[in-house]
Amino acid sequence: MPPKQPATAAESGASPWDEAAERIRASGFRWTPQRRTLVEVLRAREGHVTATELIACCRERDQTTTPSTVYRTLDLLEDLGLVKHGHGHDGHEEYHILPQQVHGHLYCVGCGATWEIRPETGAVIVEALASQLGFTVDLSHVTISGRCAGCHD
Amino acid sequence: MPPKQPATAAESGASPWDEAAERIRASGFRWTPQRRTLVEVLRAREGHVTATELIACCRERDQTTTPSTVYRTLDLLEDLGLVKHGHGHDGHEEYHILPQQVHGHLYCVGCGATWEIRPETGAVIVEALASQLGFTVDLSHVTISGRCAGCHD
DNA sequence: ATCGCTATTGCAAAGGGTTGCGATAGCAGG
DNA sequence: CCTGCTATCGCAACCCTTTGCAATAGCGAT
Ligand SMILES: [Mn+2]
Ligand SMILES: [Mn+2]
Ligand SMILES: [Zn+2]
Ligand SMILES: [Zn+2]
């Protein structure tokens, strides 16, 4: 019987998180218990998380977790490309975990729902700014507000 | 000799700020010294301001100005359509004063410069989301990040 | 001019996020 | 294993913004 193939990257044996410790040390930084805690939390999740949620998750594993250390570690992981921060509709921080193909978000001020911007749609926006202004947009950094199809006055 | 014509709305005799007091009272709200102070500050400016700047300007005219009152008055003025809030690249609040034709903003993470999105360019983005998703975008609510033409690696 | 209703204020506290600083503790080397 | 350098930590303080609450003060009516 052949070994079962993992369905997602998160279930497979190899994960970018496995190399986190090495990469941190290789860059002259230190592998500390606080950083290990955050990496374990992030490894167990996918998609998006708010900074506040991450602090809460870390505190579950280590009661002594401090916000400033989490924020500083997130900055470090962002430098390594393991997370990428953005802002929700209210300006609060959100993190994309393992941002391979990052995407933008839409928020409806009518119903409060959010959607991910599909690649085709995002491409139109990116190309408009690129061709008209030579500006390379990072759509994933902010949540664009508006009204969804179901919420027009 | 004919009277000199004002060059801008800000210099003309008639301004939406003149009706602010009436409109506030007409809605059942009260015209207070604190609100008068903020309206005077806003009347003397154009374009964009951060909430923090507004608080500082109010404090110049009235040393006793309190942040919470300024924020609450800004909410009221936003309901009346006299200002419109948005968020800078870092998520902090910015206010568009007298938002007749509101526009979006671009921020370059390379050089830190910001630009207003021109109407033609904004229209492309608005139409893309409208036609593909039926979503009516409010481009003025966030500052879109990226790299300007002069800052490509 | 006075009265009463209630909108508004100032304050204090809290949540989200950043930063300077002295103390701690990785980790490379002997 | 011990030592020393310095990256990192925890803390306290601060900035930005919101909210509950008791006291104040608009303003319409008498
Ligand atoms: Mn907002
Ligand atoms: Mn940001
Ligand atoms: Zn909606
Ligand atoms: Zn630039």
Short mmCIF file of C-alpha atoms (C1' of nucleotides) and ligand atoms in Angstrom, two decimals:
data_model
loop_
_atom_site.label_atom_id
_atom_site.label_comp_id
_atom_site.label_asym_id
_atom_site.label_seq_id
_atom_site.Cartn_x
_atom_site.Cartn_y
_atom_site.Cartn_z
CA MET A 1 0.00 0.00 0.00
CA PRO A 2 1.50 3.34 -1.07
CA PRO A 3 1.89 6.06 1.55
CA LYS A 4 -1.00 8.51 1.68
CA GLN A 5 -0.29 11.77 -0.13
CA PRO A 6 -0.88 14.89 1.94
CA ALA A 7 -3.74 16.98 0.55
CA THR A 8 -2.34 20.39 1.48
CA ALA A 9 1.01 21.94 2.23
CA ALA A 10 -0.04 22.30 5.84
CA GLU A 11 -0.46 18.52 6.16
CA SER A 12 2.67 17.58 4.28
CA GLY A 13 5.86 16.78 6.09
CA ALA A 14 7.84 19.69 4.65
CA SER A 15 6.81 23.19 5.65
CA PRO A 16 8.57 26.54 5.45
CA TRP A 17 8.13 26.69 9.22
CA ASP A 18 10.57 23.79 9.59
CA GLU A 19 13.34 25.99 8.29
CA ALA A 20 12.35 29.02 10.33
CA ALA A 21 14.77 28.29 13.16
CA GLU A 22 17.68 27.71 10.79
CA ARG A 23 16.91 30.77 8.72
CA ILE A 24 16.69 32.94 11.79
CA ARG A 25 20.01 31.72 13.11
CA ALA A 26 21.61 31.92 9.69
CA SER A 27 20.75 35.61 9.63
CA GLY A 28 22.52 36.20 12.93
CA PHE A 29 19.35 36.23 15.00
CA ARG A 30 18.55 33.99 17.94
CA TRP A 31 16.09 31.15 18.29
CA THR A 32 14.27 31.90 21.51
CA PRO A 33 11.36 30.22 23.30
CA GLN A 34 9.17 33.25 22.56
CA ARG A 35 9.86 32.97 18.85
CA ARG A 36 9.31 29.23 18.93
CA THR A 37 5.91 29.77 20.52
CA LEU A 38 4.78 32.18 17.81
CA VAL A 39 6.06 29.94 15.03
CA GLU A 40 4.16 26.99 16.49
CA VAL A 41 1.00 29.07 16.60
CA LEU A 42 1.44 30.22 13.01
CA ARG A 43 2.24 26.70 11.79
CA ALA A 44 -1.14 25.55 13.11
CA ARG A 45 -3.07 28.13 11.12
CA GLU A 46 -3.72 29.20 7.55
CA GLY A 47 -4.99 32.28 5.77
CA HIS A 48 -5.31 35.44 7.85
CA VAL A 49 -5.01 36.33 11.52
CA THR A 50 -5.12 39.55 13.43
CA ALA A 51 -2.18 40.46 15.62
CA THR A 52 -4.48 40.44 18.62
CA GLU A 53 -5.56 36.86 17.90
CA LEU A 54 -1.95 35.78 17.60
CA ILE A 55 -1.12 37.29 20.97
CA ALA A 56 -4.05 35.41 22.50
CA CYS A 57 -2.97 32.12 20.90
CA CYS A 58 0.58 32.57 22.14
CA ARG A 59 -0.66 33.27 25.62
CA GLU A 60 -2.52 29.96 25.58
CA ARG A 61 0.77 28.16 25.09
CA ASP A 62 2.82 30.49 27.25
CA GLN A 63 1.04 32.54 29.86
CA THR A 64 3.95 34.97 30.07
CA THR A 65 3.64 36.13 26.45
CA THR A 66 4.18 39.85 26.01
CA PRO A 67 2.60 41.90 23.17
CA SER A 68 5.74 43.84 22.30
CA THR A 69 7.72 40.65 21.81
CA VAL A 70 5.04 39.22 19.53
CA TYR A 71 4.94 42.37 17.42
CA ARG A 72 8.73 42.39 17.16
CA THR A 73 8.82 38.74 16.18
CA LEU A 74 6.14 39.34 13.54
CA ASP A 75 8.35 42.07 12.08
CA LEU A 76 11.21 39.58 11.93
CA LEU A 77 9.09 36.88 10.29
CA GLU A 78 7.86 39.45 7.80
CA ASP A 79 11.45 40.27 6.87
CA LEU A 80 11.95 36.55 6.22
CA GLY A 81 8.80 36.47 4.07
CA LEU A 82 6.95 34.03 6.35
CA VAL A 83 4.13 36.44 7.07
CA LYS A 84 2.94 39.68 5.50
CA HIS A 85 0.96 42.34 7.28
CA GLY A 86 -2.01 44.29 6.00
CA HIS A 87 -4.81 46.42 7.41
CA GLY A 88 -8.50 45.67 7.87
CA HIS A 89 -11.21 48.16 6.95
CA ASP A 90 -10.72 49.86 10.31
CA GLY A 91 -6.96 50.12 9.91
CA HIS A 92 -6.13 47.36 12.38
CA GLU A 93 -3.36 44.93 11.53
CA GLU A 94 -3.92 41.59 9.88
CA TYR A 95 -1.35 39.01 8.89
CA HIS A 96 -1.28 36.80 5.84
CA ILE A 97 0.35 33.51 6.79
CA LEU A 98 2.86 32.12 4.28
CA PRO A 99 1.92 34.64 1.60
CA GLN A 100 2.60 32.73 -1.62
CA GLN A 101 -0.10 34.29 -3.73
CA VAL A 102 -1.29 37.27 -1.74
CA HIS A 103 -4.61 38.83 -2.62
CA GLY A 104 -6.58 41.94 -1.77
CA HIS A 105 -9.74 42.16 0.29
CA LEU A 106 -13.06 43.92 -0.14
CA TYR A 107 -15.25 45.05 2.74
CA CYS A 108 -18.93 46.00 2.43
CA VAL A 109 -19.91 48.91 4.66
CA GLY A 110 -23.52 47.81 4.29
CA CYS A 111 -23.43 44.24 5.57
CA GLY A 112 -19.94 44.05 7.03
CA ALA A 113 -18.94 41.08 4.87
CA THR A 114 -15.46 40.70 3.40
CA TRP A 115 -14.31 38.98 0.22
CA GLU A 116 -10.99 38.11 -1.29
CA ILE A 117 -10.35 39.80 -4.62
CA ARG A 118 -10.04 37.13 -7.30
CA PRO A 119 -6.80 37.05 -9.30
CA GLU A 120 -8.47 38.11 -12.57
CA THR A 121 -10.11 41.09 -10.91
CA GLY A 122 -6.94 42.02 -9.08
CA ALA A 123 -4.99 41.86 -12.31
CA VAL A 124 -7.18 44.52 -13.89
CA ILE A 125 -6.44 46.90 -11.04
CA VAL A 126 -2.74 46.11 -10.98
CA GLU A 127 -2.42 46.62 -14.71
CA ALA A 128 -4.36 49.88 -14.65
CA LEU A 129 -1.96 51.44 -12.17
CA ALA A 130 1.07 49.88 -13.83
CA SER A 131 0.30 51.05 -17.36
CA GLN A 132 -0.99 54.50 -16.44
CA LEU A 133 1.47 55.42 -13.70
CA GLY A 134 4.23 52.83 -13.67
CA PHE A 135 3.09 52.09 -10.13
CA THR A 136 3.37 48.51 -8.85
CA VAL A 137 0.44 48.01 -6.51
CA ASP A 138 0.47 45.77 -3.47
CA LEU A 139 -3.23 44.99 -3.31
CA SER A 140 -2.85 42.87 -0.18
CA HIS A 141 -1.86 45.72 2.10
CA VAL A 142 -5.29 47.25 2.60
CA THR A 143 -8.93 46.28 2.69
CA ILE A 144 -10.88 48.21 0.08
CA SER A 145 -14.29 49.44 1.22
CA GLY A 146 -17.52 49.86 -0.67
CA ARG A 147 -20.96 48.32 -1.11
CA CYS A 148 -21.60 44.83 -2.30
CA ALA A 149 -24.17 43.93 -4.96
CA GLY A 150 -26.76 43.09 -2.29
CA CYS A 151 -26.35 46.35 -0.35
CA HIS A 152 -27.10 49.10 -2.84
CA ASP A 153 -29.43 51.74 -1.42
CA MET B 1 -14.50 99.31 -10.21
CA PRO B 2 -16.17 95.89 -9.99
CA PRO B 3 -15.71 93.80 -6.83
CA LYS B 4 -12.84 91.30 -7.01
CA GLN B 5 -14.00 87.75 -7.76
CA PRO B 6 -12.83 85.10 -5.28
CA ALA B 7 -10.51 82.58 -6.90
CA THR B 8 -11.54 79.54 -4.89
CA ALA B 9 -14.51 78.38 -2.88
CA ALA B 10 -12.46 78.82 0.27
CA GLU B 11 -12.05 82.53 -0.45
CA SER B 12 -15.62 83.15 -1.58
CA GLY B 13 -18.19 84.55 0.80
CA ALA B 14 -20.44 81.49 0.70
CA SER B 15 -19.08 78.26 2.20
CA PRO B 16 -20.75 75.07 3.38
CA TRP B 17 -19.21 75.84 6.78
CA ASP B 18 -21.50 78.86 7.09
CA GLU B 19 -24.47 76.55 7.26
CA ALA B 20 -22.85 74.10 9.64
CA ALA B 21 -24.36 75.66 12.75
CA GLU B 22 -27.85 75.75 11.25
CA ARG B 23 -27.65 72.24 9.91
CA ILE B 24 -26.45 70.91 13.23
CA ARG B 25 -29.28 72.59 15.11
CA ALA B 26 -31.81 71.61 12.46
CA SER B 27 -30.89 67.97 13.13
CA GLY B 28 -31.59 68.35 16.83
CA PHE B 29 -27.95 68.68 17.82
CA ARG B 30 -26.39 71.58 19.71
CA TRP B 31 -24.03 74.27 18.58
CA THR B 32 -21.31 74.27 21.23
CA PRO B 33 -18.05 76.20 21.60
CA GLN B 34 -16.08 73.00 21.06
CA ARG B 35 -17.85 72.34 17.77
CA ARG B 36 -17.43 75.94 16.71
CA THR B 37 -13.68 75.66 17.32
CA LEU B 38 -13.31 72.59 15.11
CA VAL B 39 -15.44 74.10 12.35
CA GLU B 40 -13.27 77.23 12.39
CA VAL B 41 -10.15 75.09 12.11
CA LEU B 42 -11.60 73.09 9.23
CA ARG B 43 -12.82 76.20 7.42
CA ALA B 44 -9.25 77.49 7.36
CA ARG B 45 -7.92 74.38 5.63
CA GLU B 46 -8.33 72.42 2.43
CA GLY B 47 -7.56 68.93 1.22
CA HIS B 48 -6.55 66.39 3.86
CA VAL B 49 -5.72 66.50 7.56
CA THR B 50 -4.96 63.87 10.14
CA ALA B 51 -7.08 63.71 13.25
CA THR B 52 -3.99 64.38 15.32
CA GLU B 53 -3.30 67.59 13.40
CA LEU B 54 -6.86 68.73 13.90
CA ILE B 55 -6.61 68.19 17.64
CA ALA B 56 -3.42 70.26 17.70
CA CYS B 57 -5.02 73.06 15.68
CA CYS B 58 -8.03 73.12 17.98
CA ARG B 59 -5.78 73.29 20.99
CA GLU B 60 -4.12 76.39 19.55
CA ARG B 61 -7.47 78.15 19.61
CA ASP B 62 -8.72 76.55 22.79
CA GLN B 63 -6.18 75.16 25.19
CA THR B 64 -8.82 73.01 26.87
CA THR B 65 -9.57 70.94 23.75
CA THR B 66 -10.10 67.25 24.48
CA PRO B 67 -9.39 64.47 21.93
CA SER B 68 -12.58 62.54 22.55
CA THR B 69 -14.70 65.59 21.84
CA VAL B 70 -12.85 66.27 18.59
CA TYR B 71 -13.29 62.67 17.45
CA ARG B 72 -16.98 62.77 18.32
CA THR B 73 -17.47 66.05 16.49
CA LEU B 74 -15.68 64.65 13.45
CA ASP B 75 -18.15 61.77 13.46
CA LEU B 76 -21.00 64.27 13.50
CA LEU B 77 -19.53 66.35 10.68
CA GLU B 78 -19.02 63.16 8.70
CA ASP B 79 -22.70 62.32 9.09
CA LEU B 80 -23.48 65.76 7.68
CA GLY B 81 -21.10 65.13 4.77
CA LEU B 82 -18.76 67.97 5.69
CA VAL B 83 -15.75 65.69 6.14
CA LYS B 84 -15.00 62.10 5.20
CA HIS B 85 -12.51 59.89 6.97
CA GLY B 86 -9.99 57.56 5.44
CA HIS B 87 -6.82 55.76 6.49
CA GLY B 88 -3.19 56.47 5.66
CA HIS B 89 -0.78 53.69 4.67
CA ASP B 90 -0.21 52.97 8.36
CA GLY B 91 -3.91 52.77 9.14
CA HIS B 92 -4.10 56.10 10.94
CA GLU B 93 -7.07 58.34 10.31
CA GLU B 94 -7.10 61.09 7.73
CA TYR B 95 -9.94 63.43 6.91
CA HIS B 96 -10.96 64.76 3.53
CA ILE B 97 -12.32 68.28 4.04
CA LEU B 98 -15.50 69.10 2.10
CA PRO B 99 -15.32 65.93 0.01
CA GLN B 100 -16.97 67.01 -3.25
CA GLN B 101 -14.96 64.81 -5.57
CA VAL B 102 -13.17 62.37 -3.31
CA HIS B 103 -10.22 60.49 -4.68
CA GLY B 104 -7.96 57.64 -3.66
CA HIS B 105 -4.33 57.83 -2.60
CA LEU B 106 -1.22 55.90 -3.52
CA TYR B 107 1.75 55.46 -1.18
CA CYS B 108 5.21 54.34 -2.27
CA VAL B 109 6.90 52.05 0.24
CA GLY B 110 10.21 52.89 -1.43
CA CYS B 111 10.35 56.66 -1.13
CA GLY B 112 7.42 57.36 1.17
CA ALA B 113 5.72 59.71 -1.29
CA THR B 114 1.96 59.81 -1.75
CA TRP B 115 -0.12 60.72 -4.81
CA GLU B 116 -3.75 61.29 -5.48
CA ILE B 117 -5.27 58.83 -7.91
CA ARG B 118 -6.42 60.73 -10.98
CA PRO B 119 -10.11 60.40 -11.92
CA GLU B 120 -9.41 58.48 -15.16
CA THR B 121 -7.26 55.97 -13.31
CA GLY B 122 -9.73 55.68 -10.47
CA ALA B 123 -12.53 55.07 -12.95
CA VAL B 124 -10.77 51.99 -14.34
CA ILE B 125 -10.58 50.48 -10.87
CA VAL B 126 -14.14 51.39 -9.97
CA GLU B 127 -15.48 49.93 -13.20
CA ALA B 128 -13.49 46.73 -12.86
CA LEU B 129 -15.02 45.96 -9.47
CA ALA B 130 -18.46 47.17 -10.55
CA SER B 131 -18.70 45.10 -13.72
CA GLN B 132 -17.07 41.95 -12.36
CA LEU B 133 -18.60 41.85 -8.89
CA GLY B 134 -21.32 44.48 -8.73
CA PHE B 135 -19.24 46.06 -5.98
CA THR B 136 -19.29 49.85 -5.62
CA VAL B 137 -15.83 50.83 -4.44
CA ASP B 138 -15.07 53.79 -2.20
CA LEU B 139 -11.52 54.43 -3.31
CA SER B 140 -11.04 57.30 -0.87
CA HIS B 141 -11.21 55.17 2.25
CA VAL B 142 -7.73 53.68 2.13
CA THR B 143 -4.27 54.51 0.90
CA ILE B 144 -3.08 51.90 -1.57
CA SER B 145 0.56 50.88 -1.19
CA GLY B 146 3.11 49.84 -3.76
CA ARG B 147 6.23 51.09 -5.54
CA CYS B 148 6.36 54.15 -7.73
CA ALA B 149 8.03 54.24 -11.13
CA GLY B 150 11.23 55.61 -9.64
CA CYS B 151 11.53 52.99 -6.90
CA HIS B 152 11.64 49.65 -8.70
CA ASP B 153 14.37 47.37 -7.40
"C1'" DA C 1 -35.20 85.69 33.13
"C1'" DT C 2 -35.97 81.04 34.56
"C1'" DC C 3 -36.81 76.04 34.00
"C1'" DG C 4 -36.29 71.47 32.45
"C1'" DC C 5 -35.02 68.11 29.20
"C1'" DT C 6 -31.38 65.79 27.33
"C1'" DA C 7 -27.41 66.37 24.13
"C1'" DT C 8 -22.72 67.05 25.01
"C1'" DT C 9 -18.61 67.41 27.60
"C1'" DG C 10 -14.35 65.92 30.21
"C1'" DC C 11 -12.36 62.32 32.36
"C1'" DA C 12 -10.72 57.97 33.12
"C1'" DA C 13 -10.05 53.52 31.40
"C1'" DA C 14 -9.18 50.35 27.80
"C1'" DG C 15 -7.59 48.32 23.38
"C1'" DG C 16 -4.28 48.35 19.59
"C1'" DG C 17 0.47 49.33 18.48
"C1'" DT C 18 5.36 51.24 19.04
"C1'" DT C 19 9.65 52.33 21.42
"C1'" DG C 20 13.64 53.18 24.89
"C1'" DC C 21 16.04 51.02 28.34
"C1'" DG C 22 18.21 48.05 31.75
"C1'" DA C 23 18.37 43.13 32.66
"C1'" DT C 24 18.49 38.50 30.69
"C1'" DA C 25 20.00 34.85 28.09
"C1'" DG C 26 21.34 32.81 23.23
"C1'" DC C 27 25.23 31.08 21.19
"C1'" DA C 28 29.99 31.05 19.40
"C1'" DG C 29 34.54 30.23 21.04
"C1'" DG C 30 38.06 28.57 24.13
"C1'" DC D 1 31.90 23.44 30.89
"C1'" DC D 2 32.77 28.38 31.27
"C1'" DT D 3 33.07 33.10 29.31
"C1'" DG D 4 31.76 37.13 26.89
"C1'" DC D 5 29.42 39.57 23.36
"C1'" DT D 6 25.23 41.37 22.12
"C1'" DA D 7 20.55 40.11 20.43
"C1'" DT D 8 16.34 39.81 22.74
"C1'" DC D 9 13.19 40.25 26.51
"C1'" DG D 10 9.90 42.45 29.77
"C1'" DC D 11 8.45 46.59 31.35
"C1'" DA D 12 6.93 51.10 31.48
"C1'" DA D 13 5.61 54.90 28.90
"C1'" DC D 14 3.60 56.82 25.04
"C1'" DC D 15 0.63 57.58 20.74
"C1'" DC D 16 -3.90 56.90 18.49
"C1'" DT D 17 -8.79 56.00 19.01
"C1'" DT D 18 -13.05 54.55 21.33
"C1'" DT D 19 -16.36 54.22 25.09
"C1'" DG D 20 -18.99 54.53 29.71
"C1'" DC D 21 -20.35 57.64 33.00
"C1'" DA D 22 -21.50 61.51 35.92
"C1'" DA D 23 -21.60 66.43 35.61
"C1'" DT D 24 -22.49 70.37 32.59
"C1'" DA D 25 -24.76 73.31 29.64
"C1'" DG D 26 -27.56 74.17 25.07
"C1'" DC D 27 -31.92 75.64 23.81
"C1'" DG D 28 -36.94 75.56 23.43
"C1'" DA D 29 -40.69 76.69 26.24
"C1'" DT D 30 -42.94 79.34 29.92
MN MN E 1 -12.41 53.50 8.36
MN MN E 2 0.98 48.88 6.99
ZN ZN E 3 -23.00 44.21 1.63
ZN ZN E 4 8.81 55.69 -4.65
#
